Amino acid sequence: MDNRRFVTFLVFFFAFTFIYNGIIAPKFFPQPRPRPVVDNNIDPDDPLDPAQDPAAAAEDTAERHDADGKAADPDKPAAAANLEPAVHPLKTVTLGSLDPASGYFLEVTLTSAGAAVESVRLSDPKFRELTDRDRQLTVLGTNTTEDETFTTAVAAIDRQLKNFQLKLETIAWEVVSADVDQATFSFTSPDQTLRLTKTYRLTKVKGSPEELRNAFLKNSDGYTIQMDLSVTNLSDRPQEIVYELQGPVGIVLENVEHTRKYVDIKIEFKDEDDPVTLAVSEVDRMYNRVLDAGQNQGKAFNETQVRDQIRQSDAWTGTFRYAGVDVQFFAALVAPLKEPAAPDNAAVPGVPQKWVERTYPVMIQKDRANLAASDISFRMVSTPINLEAKGGNDTATHTYALFVGPKRSDLLDPEPFAAAQVLDYGSWFGLVARGMHWILDKLHHMGMPYFLAIISLTVLVRGMMFPLSRKQAIMAAKQKALAPRLQELKLKHGDDKEKFARAQMELWRKHGVNPLGGCLPALVQLPIFIGLYTCLNTAVDLRLSSFLWIDNLAAPDALTTMPRLPVLGSDFNLLPCISVALFLVQQKLFMPPPQDEQAEMTAKMMNMMTIVMGVMFWHVPAGLCIYFIASSLWGIAERKLLGSAGDGQVPQVVVNDPGDRDNGNGQGKAKGKGAAGGNAGANGGNANGGNANVKQGFFGKLMLALEEAQKKAEEAQRQAGKTPDKSDRGKGKKKGR
């Protein structure tokens, strides 16, 4: 395998990797979801079908019996259904602050409509809106639908509110108390049998301004909202309750035209290593499958009915450690806290009791113009909660933690989330990417701006790889020097590929050329390249970092605008053009010139693939392009220095020795016709052994002079008769006859 074939392999490998991961895999091979639960006995016309909610069935049965236990008239509506709900004013409550010196990392806006999280903004000065640099970034709550994070549905209460065209998720709850770091909401069912209470808490981080700046990077408590959900039985009989909790809604999706990652649902289960990732396209397929099934039955399902179908057929039923949604740089994750121990009569004592029975995906806001830009989330259905009659064990409280913040390993690694895999480092080269990310952060904390930290990281990595790069350059130079001799061998052996292969290997052996010597160093560098690519694609701190005309290293440089083009879009990005130009320069300088039509076709193919890679680089972050440019410039300088100022090992190839040619006195011979044969013969007669085109340093010239002196000494010995020449050997044979 020569360098030309190996580089061709690399080009096709990376092109295929980009296309497969970006188009083929998400579309045709979506990641399977574990433990699907399928129930075909569901009435899609009844969103509160008892088969979907056992607790609702029990509550409905209880409502249809009077105090003496006798069955009530099924045609007579329950008296509680006519009770009007309490009316509370619609209010908003703000927790935390946008002042970075306040000790709060978040500003959380709560609404009494459903006692939900309306929006979450970050107070770290680094995180501003891309479209308005004077505003702090809103990470959660960017959707325009009525869906809100942590809204709660209870079937027993929703049945009572249905007569008033209300539901628990949108009706205003009572604001019991509100402070800068804690707020409590309450709602009592119209029949006065259930009370729901939600308490939100936000942690204030204490410390000096310097300590707070460091805490923004490492303290996950400041980015975590805790929510207590309490259910109290106010009646004189036991009740079984099931609630449904809405997950994070409206996570910010930035730079839609260029982003490589849209909204994904991430769930990681306890005692399992691999998280489940669900993309927008898969959720849309679930919805379309349900709608198509309804059309086949002659029914038009509404949104509630579609969700109910998915809840039964496409839900995760395992105990998760966290469930959330994420984009390229930010994540919103939910984790259960303080799970009660299992009862003594449980099958496995000490195992935490599962609060969430099933989790299923929902489409929050579909973008019909660009499906990938749609907003998705999930809902959590609780296990049945058994409450004793009033005065007994009549209250159950479940606590959840909601992380909303940047995707940094120091913030995601700690419990209760332990969500390091949300960073999308990958499974193969994740360790390398983490190491590169750590070095990048250290260089930045030393005072370097991020563009200089990227360049320094490139120099550091390429410097460490110099011994391998040097070996690769030597092998490439030797192969380039032997190219004329290989052409001569091709002409000599014609179509006999087996003889040519043996002659080629013998030629390489004589001159110390290892065909894998130029390939193995590149293979060793492959994990580092992919690790750096992943690192720079997930480095949130590149966001809004500037360099020259670039005001955001986490996005393409967007030098100017242009008419919208297919695939490329409307931004003209200069850095990908520079990267492609440098790739072409490297090929021109260091690839051996094509010796035949096949090699010429390969060279053209590589040039074309380089242009294709440039199109794929069009949407990558500017920080990544800076890495490619710095790496290419380093590679060009490295190869130039090795070729012009080497230490004598680059390379000393002699192709006119007696073992290589029919005549060792400088009279090169080659089979062939026309210019090809003449050129091969001329190259064979070169006194420098085919090295005229290879620049040598001081040591190289010294070694060449020593070889010439040795040849002259051998020639003098032959002339003195000590070493018989070919003509003498021929005469001796004649004499013997």
XYZ file of C-alpha atoms in Angstrom:
737
model
C 0.000 0.000 0.000
C 1.601 3.306 -1.038
C 0.784 6.755 0.292
C -1.432 7.580 -2.666
C -3.745 4.660 -1.998
C -3.756 5.276 1.728
C -4.658 8.951 1.386
C -7.414 7.933 -1.040
C -8.690 5.542 1.598
C -8.640 8.302 4.254
C -10.524 10.727 2.021
C -13.238 8.193 1.258
C -13.335 7.070 4.900
C -13.980 10.553 6.257
C -16.455 11.377 3.493
C -18.374 8.175 4.169
C -18.277 8.814 7.946
C -19.770 12.300 7.536
C -22.478 11.099 5.152
C -23.313 7.946 7.133
C -23.545 9.669 10.539
C -25.339 12.741 9.211
C -27.790 11.221 6.725
C -27.853 7.433 6.429
C -27.787 6.322 10.083
C -30.395 8.758 11.478
C -32.773 8.114 8.571
C -32.480 4.375 7.950
C -30.968 2.964 11.156
C -32.458 4.830 14.131
C -31.323 3.681 17.543
C -33.820 1.173 18.975
C -35.720 1.975 22.125
C -35.617 -0.581 24.956
C -38.560 -2.314 26.540
C -41.471 -1.207 24.330
C -44.881 -1.853 25.842
C -47.627 -2.660 23.367
C -51.312 -2.708 24.265
C -53.750 -3.300 21.409
C -56.881 -3.105 23.584
C -57.173 0.677 23.740
C -60.099 2.751 22.686
C -58.568 5.743 20.857
C -61.822 7.658 21.173
C -61.496 7.846 24.967
C -58.370 9.713 26.122
C -59.152 8.627 29.684
C -59.748 4.966 28.878
C -59.389 2.867 32.060
C -56.993 0.576 30.235
C -54.576 3.498 30.018
C -54.913 4.597 33.631
C -55.748 1.935 36.250
C -55.950 4.597 38.938
C -58.528 6.486 36.888
C -60.588 3.313 36.659
C -60.467 2.823 40.426
C -61.399 6.466 41.019
C -64.255 6.241 38.523
C -65.608 3.108 40.215
C -65.425 4.774 43.636
C -67.284 7.822 42.369
C -70.150 5.631 41.161
C -70.882 4.248 44.666
C -72.672 6.043 47.451
C -71.602 6.228 51.092
C -73.268 2.862 51.895
C -71.357 1.114 49.153
C -74.378 0.693 46.880
C -74.014 1.233 43.214
C -75.147 4.631 42.062
C -77.244 5.311 39.005
C -74.787 5.135 36.050
C -76.808 7.739 34.167
C -76.668 10.189 37.048
C -73.517 12.382 36.960
C -71.431 12.580 40.097
C -72.267 15.543 42.273
C -68.619 16.600 42.341
C -68.660 17.134 38.598
C -70.850 20.228 39.055
C -68.645 21.853 41.668
C -66.866 24.898 40.311
C -63.090 25.062 40.802
C -61.577 27.802 42.900
C -60.506 30.831 40.860
C -56.977 32.116 41.452
C -55.304 35.045 39.704
C -52.689 34.311 37.085
C -49.278 35.245 38.530
C -45.600 34.828 37.729
C -42.874 34.296 40.291
C -39.146 34.828 39.706
C -36.475 32.783 41.446
C -32.806 33.710 41.347
C -31.258 36.648 39.517
C -29.384 37.612 36.358
C -26.758 39.437 38.416
C -23.654 37.174 38.270
C -22.461 38.575 41.617
C -25.700 37.543 43.356
C -24.659 33.901 43.688
C -27.543 32.688 41.520
C -26.658 30.993 38.244
C -30.233 31.029 36.925
C -33.224 33.303 36.671
C -36.261 31.008 36.793
C -39.675 32.377 35.864
C -42.544 30.324 37.305
C -46.161 30.695 36.281
C -49.197 29.851 38.368
C -50.819 28.408 35.214
C -50.196 24.767 35.963
C -47.596 25.752 38.597
C -44.951 25.286 35.899
C -41.535 26.554 34.827
C -42.149 29.195 32.185
C -38.537 30.032 31.307
C -34.957 29.696 32.530
C -32.180 32.165 31.746
C -28.464 31.910 32.531
C -26.731 34.640 34.530
C -23.160 33.816 33.450
C -21.998 36.833 31.374
C -20.558 34.453 28.763
C -24.009 33.303 27.714
C -25.762 36.001 25.695
C -28.346 35.706 22.982
C -26.807 35.263 19.531
C -29.266 37.716 18.029
C -29.117 40.247 20.880
C -25.791 40.419 22.697
C -27.286 42.675 25.383
C -29.668 39.958 26.649
C -28.819 36.914 28.721
C -29.579 33.611 27.011
C -32.954 31.938 27.565
C -32.181 28.211 27.611
C -35.629 26.827 28.446
C -39.093 28.054 27.480
C -38.459 29.311 23.945
C -41.533 27.519 22.533
C -44.707 29.383 21.535
C -47.164 26.625 22.526
C -48.998 26.377 25.850
C -46.755 23.499 26.977
C -44.642 24.310 30.027
C -42.013 22.401 31.963
C -43.330 20.424 34.953
C -47.049 20.898 34.245
C -49.001 18.102 35.938
C -52.069 16.111 34.913
C -54.235 13.981 37.230
C -57.102 12.093 35.588
C -59.483 12.387 38.582
C -59.123 16.185 38.680
C -59.180 16.662 34.911
C -62.523 14.879 34.702
C -63.994 17.421 37.106
C -62.466 20.381 35.238
C -63.562 19.119 31.837
C -67.101 20.458 32.312
C -65.637 23.972 32.556
C -63.305 23.564 29.543
C -60.354 23.631 31.916
C -57.545 21.278 32.758
C -55.026 21.000 35.564
C -52.070 21.807 33.312
C -53.336 25.268 32.388
C -55.603 26.392 35.252
C -54.115 28.948 37.671
C -52.909 27.469 40.970
C -52.798 29.400 44.232
C -49.463 31.027 45.041
C -48.977 30.040 48.685
C -45.575 31.661 49.171
C -42.859 33.201 47.039
C -39.303 34.273 47.752
C -36.120 34.773 45.753
C -35.050 31.151 46.211
C -38.316 29.273 46.922
C -41.951 29.321 45.794
C -44.948 27.130 46.651
C -48.131 26.569 44.620
C -51.256 24.665 45.633
C -54.418 23.382 43.968
C -57.443 21.635 45.502
C -59.791 19.552 43.384
C -63.337 20.925 42.962
C -64.756 18.065 45.054
C -62.295 18.854 47.883
C -60.869 15.309 47.928
C -57.328 15.974 46.634
C -54.740 18.677 47.139
C -51.623 19.065 45.006
C -48.681 21.132 46.201
C -45.565 22.096 44.257
C -42.516 23.691 45.854
C -39.617 24.976 43.755
C -36.178 25.658 45.267
C -33.084 27.275 43.793
C -29.598 27.092 45.336
C -27.557 30.216 45.973
C -23.798 29.725 45.684
C -21.733 31.756 48.138
C -18.210 33.032 47.583
C -16.005 35.857 46.396
C -16.250 37.121 42.807
C -13.263 34.942 41.847
C -14.795 31.893 43.515
C -18.092 32.529 41.752
C -16.362 32.713 38.359
C -14.850 29.307 39.055
C -18.170 27.983 40.373
C -19.887 28.893 37.088
C -17.629 26.275 35.485
C -17.759 23.496 38.080
C -20.654 23.826 40.542
C -23.692 21.987 39.198
C -25.858 22.900 42.219
C -26.279 26.446 40.934
C -27.786 25.135 37.677
C -30.222 22.768 39.427
C -33.867 23.486 40.315
C -35.525 21.172 42.827
C -39.254 20.530 42.671
C -41.325 18.766 45.355
C -44.681 17.413 44.210
C -46.993 16.443 47.089
C -50.364 14.721 46.743
C -52.688 14.800 49.793
C -55.871 12.813 50.282
C -58.555 15.059 51.846
C -61.330 12.456 51.767
C -62.444 9.858 54.303
C -61.600 6.927 52.058
C -58.337 5.646 50.580
C -57.450 6.751 47.068
C -55.083 5.595 44.340
C -53.615 8.438 42.286
C -51.550 8.538 39.093
C -50.065 11.821 37.870
C -48.361 12.729 34.610
C -45.463 15.192 34.567
C -44.271 17.166 31.541
C -40.529 17.148 30.912
C -38.361 20.137 29.816
C -39.982 22.199 27.078
C -38.591 24.751 24.639
C -34.829 24.218 24.872
C -33.009 26.828 22.811
C -31.977 25.796 19.290
C -29.347 28.189 17.960
C -27.777 28.761 14.570
C -30.332 26.508 12.879
C -28.828 26.907 9.392
C -25.430 25.555 10.435
C -25.918 23.466 13.557
C -24.847 19.826 13.365
C -27.110 18.797 16.253
C -30.806 19.469 16.759
C -33.009 18.643 19.742
C -32.618 15.074 20.997
C -34.242 13.174 23.852
C -31.640 11.483 26.058
C -32.474 8.821 28.650
C -29.966 6.779 30.650
C -31.246 3.881 32.700
C -29.893 2.645 36.008
C -27.336 -0.175 35.780
C -27.026 0.318 32.017
C -24.067 1.870 30.222
C -25.537 3.129 26.941
C -28.040 5.995 26.913
C -30.957 6.047 24.500
C -31.057 8.911 22.016
C -34.253 9.789 20.169
C -34.201 12.344 17.358
C -37.019 14.485 16.005
C -37.409 12.303 12.915
C -38.144 9.222 15.029
C -40.787 11.020 17.101
C -42.404 12.271 13.889
C -42.521 8.705 12.557
C -44.326 7.597 15.734
C -46.958 10.303 15.259
C -47.407 9.505 11.564
C -47.800 5.806 12.332
C -50.619 6.517 14.804
C -52.331 8.957 12.427
C -52.112 6.476 9.554
C -53.601 3.756 11.750
C -56.488 6.091 12.598
C -57.121 6.860 8.943
C -57.223 3.142 8.170
C -59.956 2.866 10.817
C -61.803 5.880 9.447
C -60.938 8.026 12.482
C -59.150 11.345 12.824
C -57.130 11.299 16.041
C -56.567 14.546 17.899
C -53.337 15.460 19.709
C -54.441 13.931 23.013
C -55.418 10.658 21.392
C -52.109 10.438 19.513
C -50.197 10.969 22.760
C -52.283 8.309 24.501
C -51.502 5.799 21.771
C -47.761 6.540 21.950
C -47.873 6.312 25.743
C -48.955 2.690 25.415
C -46.982 1.549 22.383
C -43.710 3.530 22.467
C -42.930 4.138 26.136
C -39.770 3.384 28.103
C -40.648 1.426 31.223
C -37.207 1.122 32.837
C -36.020 3.064 35.881
C -33.996 5.972 34.505
C -31.184 7.848 36.176
C -31.943 10.918 34.125
C -34.131 11.884 31.196
C -33.742 15.114 29.284
C -33.427 17.052 26.063
C -30.225 18.536 24.701
C -28.822 20.560 21.830
C -25.225 21.181 20.796
C -24.116 23.176 23.839
C -26.958 23.074 26.392
C -29.036 20.437 28.169
C -32.123 20.235 30.390
C -32.210 17.017 32.420
C -34.649 15.605 34.981
C -33.633 13.141 37.712
C -35.716 11.730 40.592
C -34.410 12.468 44.105
C -34.949 10.830 47.481
C -36.653 7.729 46.173
C -38.180 5.835 49.116
C -36.865 2.385 49.974
C -38.897 -0.606 48.871
C -41.226 -2.113 51.485
C -40.027 -5.020 53.610
C -42.147 -7.486 51.668
C -40.673 -6.439 48.344
C -39.116 -9.099 46.158
C -35.723 -7.386 46.390
C -35.374 -5.506 49.700
C -33.478 -2.250 49.552
C -34.056 -1.616 45.859
C -35.445 1.891 45.321
C -39.129 2.002 44.495
C -39.815 3.246 41.002
C -41.717 6.538 40.890
C -42.057 6.795 37.126
C -43.795 3.834 35.536
C -43.275 4.915 31.958
C -41.754 7.733 29.945
C -42.867 8.512 26.414
C -41.882 11.115 23.771
C -44.095 13.987 22.628
C -43.931 16.469 19.770
C -44.122 19.940 21.309
C -43.899 22.125 18.217
C -43.514 20.750 14.692
C -41.624 22.820 12.144
C -43.115 21.805 8.796
C -40.553 23.799 6.804
C -37.608 22.122 8.548
C -38.617 19.012 10.459
C -35.237 18.704 12.187
C -35.792 22.097 13.848
C -38.960 20.900 15.601
C -39.190 20.876 19.393
C -39.664 17.555 21.178
C -39.816 16.481 24.806
C -41.204 13.661 26.950
C -43.794 13.020 29.642
C -43.461 10.905 32.773
C -46.325 8.777 34.082
C -46.064 7.937 37.771
C -46.656 4.566 39.351
C -49.973 4.372 41.260
C -49.776 6.191 44.611
C -51.867 4.611 47.377
C -53.043 7.224 49.883
C -54.772 6.354 53.120
C -57.850 8.232 54.316
C -57.488 11.682 55.793
C -55.645 11.620 59.091
C -53.508 8.599 58.212
C -50.620 8.277 55.776
C -52.505 10.604 53.461
C -49.643 12.477 51.738
C -46.976 11.341 49.257
C -44.118 13.570 48.116
C -41.870 13.029 45.106
C -38.827 15.241 44.524
C -37.234 15.901 41.134
C -34.071 17.750 40.146
C -34.008 19.796 36.936
C -30.583 20.695 35.537
C -30.561 23.561 33.026
C -27.168 24.714 31.840
C -24.145 24.317 29.559
C -22.791 20.898 28.658
C -19.556 20.775 30.646
C -18.171 17.551 32.072
C -17.619 19.103 35.522
C -21.317 19.990 35.656
C -22.742 16.785 34.213
C -20.509 14.194 35.893
C -21.710 14.571 39.532
C -24.715 12.799 40.979
C -27.679 12.645 40.756
C -27.396 12.935 36.977
C -24.009 11.334 36.209
C -24.758 12.362 32.639
C -21.275 12.582 31.123
C -22.499 10.828 27.972
C -24.718 13.806 27.156
C -21.532 15.503 25.933
C -21.606 13.348 22.760
C -17.906 12.544 22.868
C -18.585 9.203 21.222
C -17.798 5.699 22.375
C -14.629 4.988 20.375
C -12.533 8.094 20.947
C -14.369 9.648 23.869
C -11.345 9.453 26.169
C -9.167 11.255 23.621
C -11.803 13.972 23.140
C -12.098 14.485 26.897
C -8.322 14.846 27.161
C -8.227 17.394 24.350
C -11.071 19.325 25.967
C -9.198 19.368 29.288
C -6.025 20.703 27.627
C -8.020 23.377 25.780
C -9.577 24.572 29.040
C -6.190 24.644 30.780
C -4.648 26.717 27.995
C -7.546 29.158 28.191
C -7.249 29.463 31.965
C -3.570 30.340 31.485
C -4.790 33.540 29.844
C -4.935 32.571 26.181
C -7.965 33.591 24.123
C -9.678 30.590 22.642
C -8.390 31.062 19.093
C -4.824 31.044 20.430
C -5.620 28.093 22.696
C -6.806 26.161 19.618
C -3.625 26.997 17.714
C -1.498 26.072 20.736
C -3.359 22.801 21.115
C -2.714 22.045 17.438
C 1.006 22.809 17.792
C 1.190 20.712 20.950
C -0.453 17.703 19.346
C 1.496 17.940 16.086
C 4.717 18.438 18.039
C 4.098 15.268 20.034
C 3.385 13.420 16.806
C 6.551 14.730 15.111
C 8.534 11.442 15.332
C 5.736 9.613 13.545
C 5.242 12.428 11.056
C 8.983 12.410 10.355
C 8.954 8.683 9.696
C 5.987 9.128 7.404
C 7.771 11.912 5.514
C 10.895 9.761 5.062
C 8.888 6.873 3.673
C 6.969 9.209 1.361
C 10.190 10.822 0.095
C 11.778 7.442 -0.552
C 8.759 6.264 -2.480
C 8.774 9.484 -4.468
C 12.462 9.003 -5.312
C 11.819 5.429 -6.435
C 8.841 6.389 -8.576
C 10.868 6.498 -11.862
C 12.352 3.070 -11.114
C 8.883 1.649 -10.428
C 7.729 3.011 -13.763
C 10.688 1.285 -15.369
C 9.717 -1.996 -13.725
C 6.156 -1.637 -14.981
C 7.426 -1.204 -18.525
C 9.795 -4.124 -18.112
C 7.229 -6.635 -16.846
C 4.299 -5.416 -18.883
C 1.032 -7.048 -17.856
C 2.665 -9.615 -15.562
C 1.454 -8.142 -12.270
C 2.902 -10.951 -10.164
C 6.454 -10.395 -11.423
C 6.047 -6.643 -11.056
C 4.880 -7.056 -7.456
C 7.907 -9.249 -6.630
C 10.274 -6.785 -8.282
C 8.634 -3.873 -6.464
C 8.971 -5.538 -3.064
C 12.593 -6.449 -3.830
C 13.335 -2.840 -4.820
C 11.726 -1.513 -1.635
C 13.638 -4.068 0.445
C 16.978 -3.039 -1.024
C 16.369 0.617 -0.263
C 14.780 0.169 3.148
C 11.293 1.224 2.112
C 8.501 -0.131 4.280
C 5.183 0.300 2.432
C 3.399 0.491 5.802
C 5.883 3.001 7.164
C 3.854 5.907 5.822
C 0.497 4.401 6.728
C 0.889 3.343 10.349
C 1.783 6.850 11.610
C -1.355 8.207 9.945
C -3.451 5.447 11.531
C -2.031 6.346 14.941
C -2.974 9.982 14.337
C -6.549 9.081 13.344
C -7.936 8.808 16.938
C -6.301 12.127 17.810
C -7.824 13.811 14.759
C -11.326 12.501 15.525
C -10.892 13.349 19.227
C -9.939 16.931 18.377
C -12.854 17.212 15.947
C -15.292 16.011 18.623
C -13.730 18.209 21.291
C -14.016 21.408 19.272
C -17.571 20.555 18.227
C -18.708 20.221 21.849
C -16.690 23.023 23.496
C -19.415 25.357 24.774
C -16.871 28.040 25.688
C -16.101 28.644 22.013
C -19.591 30.130 21.802
C -19.313 33.925 21.283
C -15.489 33.795 21.446
C -14.085 36.149 18.804
C -11.089 36.292 16.453
C -10.537 38.844 13.684
C -13.873 39.153 11.838
C -15.274 36.075 13.600
C -17.585 36.850 16.523
C -18.534 33.252 17.328
C -15.974 30.450 17.079
C -18.729 27.904 17.709
C -20.376 28.771 14.366
C -19.123 29.292 10.785
C -17.232 32.561 10.329
C -19.930 34.097 8.043
C -17.696 36.730 6.452
C -20.562 38.060 4.353
C -23.918 37.064 2.935
C -24.615 35.734 -0.540
C -27.644 34.514 -2.485
C -28.967 31.341 -0.868
C -27.503 28.230 -2.456
C -28.556 24.600 -2.013
C -26.606 22.860 0.775
C -24.393 25.909 1.429
C -27.073 28.352 2.565
C -26.803 32.138 2.521
C -23.576 32.729 4.505
C -20.227 32.973 2.740
C -17.636 31.306 4.983
C -14.008 32.056 4.186
C -12.277 29.615 6.552
C -13.518 26.426 4.794
C -12.176 27.847 1.508
C -8.757 28.418 3.093
C -8.812 24.900 4.559
C -9.539 23.323 1.167
C -6.860 25.418 -0.533
C -4.271 24.219 1.986
C -5.361 20.605 1.518
C -4.811 20.956 -2.233
C -1.404 22.579 -1.670
C -0.362 19.653 0.526
C -1.382 17.174 -2.153
C 0.496 19.121 -4.815
C 3.677 19.363 -2.753
C 3.900 15.937 -1.202
C 2.067 13.435 -3.371
C 4.229 11.646 -5.970
C 3.527 12.789 -9.522
C 1.263 10.333 -11.356
C 3.255 7.836 -13.427
C 0.377 6.278 -15.326
C -3.263 6.798 -16.205
C -4.489 4.997 -13.077
C -2.414 7.215 -10.795
C -3.563 10.291 -12.675
C -7.195 9.259 -12.259
C -6.585 8.671 -8.524
C -5.081 12.140 -8.171
C -8.085 13.722 -9.881
C -10.437 11.741 -7.652
C -8.603 12.940 -4.551
C -8.791 16.555 -5.676
C -12.506 16.188 -6.295
C -13.055 14.556 -2.894
C -11.136 17.399 -1.264
C -13.625 19.841 -2.763
C -16.485 17.665 -1.480
C -14.930 17.714 1.995
C -14.798 21.486 1.722
C -18.555 21.510 1.174
C -18.977 19.345 4.263
C -16.719 21.721 6.221
C -18.925 24.650 5.170
C -21.117 24.321 8.236
C -18.514 23.334 10.852
C -17.581 25.808 13.621
C -14.919 28.380 12.848
C -12.835 27.052 15.750
C -12.576 23.712 13.988
C -11.516 25.381 10.740
C -8.789 27.243 12.649
C -7.525 23.864 13.827
C -7.471 22.510 10.251
C -5.660 25.595 8.954
C -3.066 25.531 11.747
C -2.548 21.795 11.279
C -2.124 22.140 7.499
C 0.395 24.981 7.849
C 2.316 22.938 10.403
C 2.313 19.918 8.073
C 3.580 21.962 5.109
C 6.382 23.538 7.185
C 7.275 20.163 8.702
C 7.600 18.396 5.356
C 9.535 21.290 3.826
C 12.010 21.298 6.696
C 12.435 17.532 6.563
C 13.084 17.705 2.830
C 15.495 20.658 2.745
C 17.254 20.574 6.096
C 17.113 16.921 7.067
C 19.638 14.942 9.088
C 20.778 12.578 6.341
C 17.867 10.168 6.627
C 15.616 11.861 4.065
C 16.316 9.746 1.973
C 19.431 8.239 0.355
C 18.069 6.186 -2.531
C 20.412 4.740 -5.144
C 18.635 3.300 -8.125
C 21.556 2.817 -10.553
C 23.414 0.079 -8.684
C 24.118 -3.161 -10.524
C 21.274 -4.971 -8.807
C 18.737 -2.422 -9.998
C 19.740 -2.004 -13.634
C 21.133 -3.965 -16.513
C 24.194 -1.681 -16.621
C 25.770 -0.192 -13.506
C 28.002 2.339 -15.304
C 25.387 5.003 -15.599
C 23.968 3.797 -18.910
C 20.300 3.375 -17.942
C 18.205 1.038 -19.997
C 14.482 0.587 -20.007
C 12.017 -1.293 -22.123
C 9.369 0.794 -23.674
C 8.673 3.087 -26.541
C 8.547 6.789 -26.923
C 8.913 9.343 -24.163
C 8.127 6.931 -21.331
C 10.979 4.571 -22.145
C 13.379 7.427 -22.859
C 12.581 9.148 -19.598
C 13.024 5.914 -17.675
C 16.420 5.345 -19.257
C 17.480 8.911 -18.593
C 16.446 8.566 -14.990
C 18.391 5.309 -14.749
C 21.572 6.999 -15.967
C 21.374 9.788 -13.391
C 24.656 9.858 -11.514
C 22.859 10.802 -8.329
C 20.886 7.559 -8.309
C 17.497 9.076 -8.932
C 17.875 11.645 -6.162
C 18.210 14.726 -8.293
C 14.694 15.834 -7.396
C 15.105 15.210 -3.665
C 16.583 18.148 -1.766
C 19.249 17.193 0.783
C 20.618 18.971 3.830
C 24.227 19.061 5.003
C 24.265 15.492 6.291
C 22.511 14.252 3.175
C 25.134 15.823 0.916
C 27.923 14.391 3.101
C 26.505 10.870 2.835
C 26.105 11.265 -0.927
C 29.766 12.331 -1.268
C 30.895 9.281 0.743
C 28.881 6.983 -1.506
C 30.422 8.544 -4.628
C 33.908 8.079 -3.147
C 33.147 4.426 -2.432
C 31.970 3.879 -6.004
C 35.140 5.415 -7.408
C 37.259 3.153 -5.217
C 35.401 0.065 -6.443
C 35.864 1.210 -10.040
C 39.622 1.666 -9.476
C 39.846 -1.872 -8.076
C 38.129 -3.315 -11.138
C 40.484 -1.444 -13.450
C 43.493 -2.762 -11.506
C 42.306 -6.324 -12.193
C 41.498 -7.194 -8.582
C 37.801 -7.468 -9.399
C 37.088 -8.999 -12.821
C 34.485 -7.199 -14.836
C 31.704 -8.712 -16.905
C 33.776 -8.946 -20.093
C 36.448 -10.967 -18.294
C 33.878 -13.359 -16.907
C 32.504 -13.837 -20.409
C 35.953 -14.703 -21.859
C 36.559 -17.227 -19.128
C 33.431 -19.078 -20.054
C 34.486 -19.251 -23.694
C 37.858 -20.651 -22.745
C 36.310 -23.425 -20.755
C 34.478 -24.700 -23.789
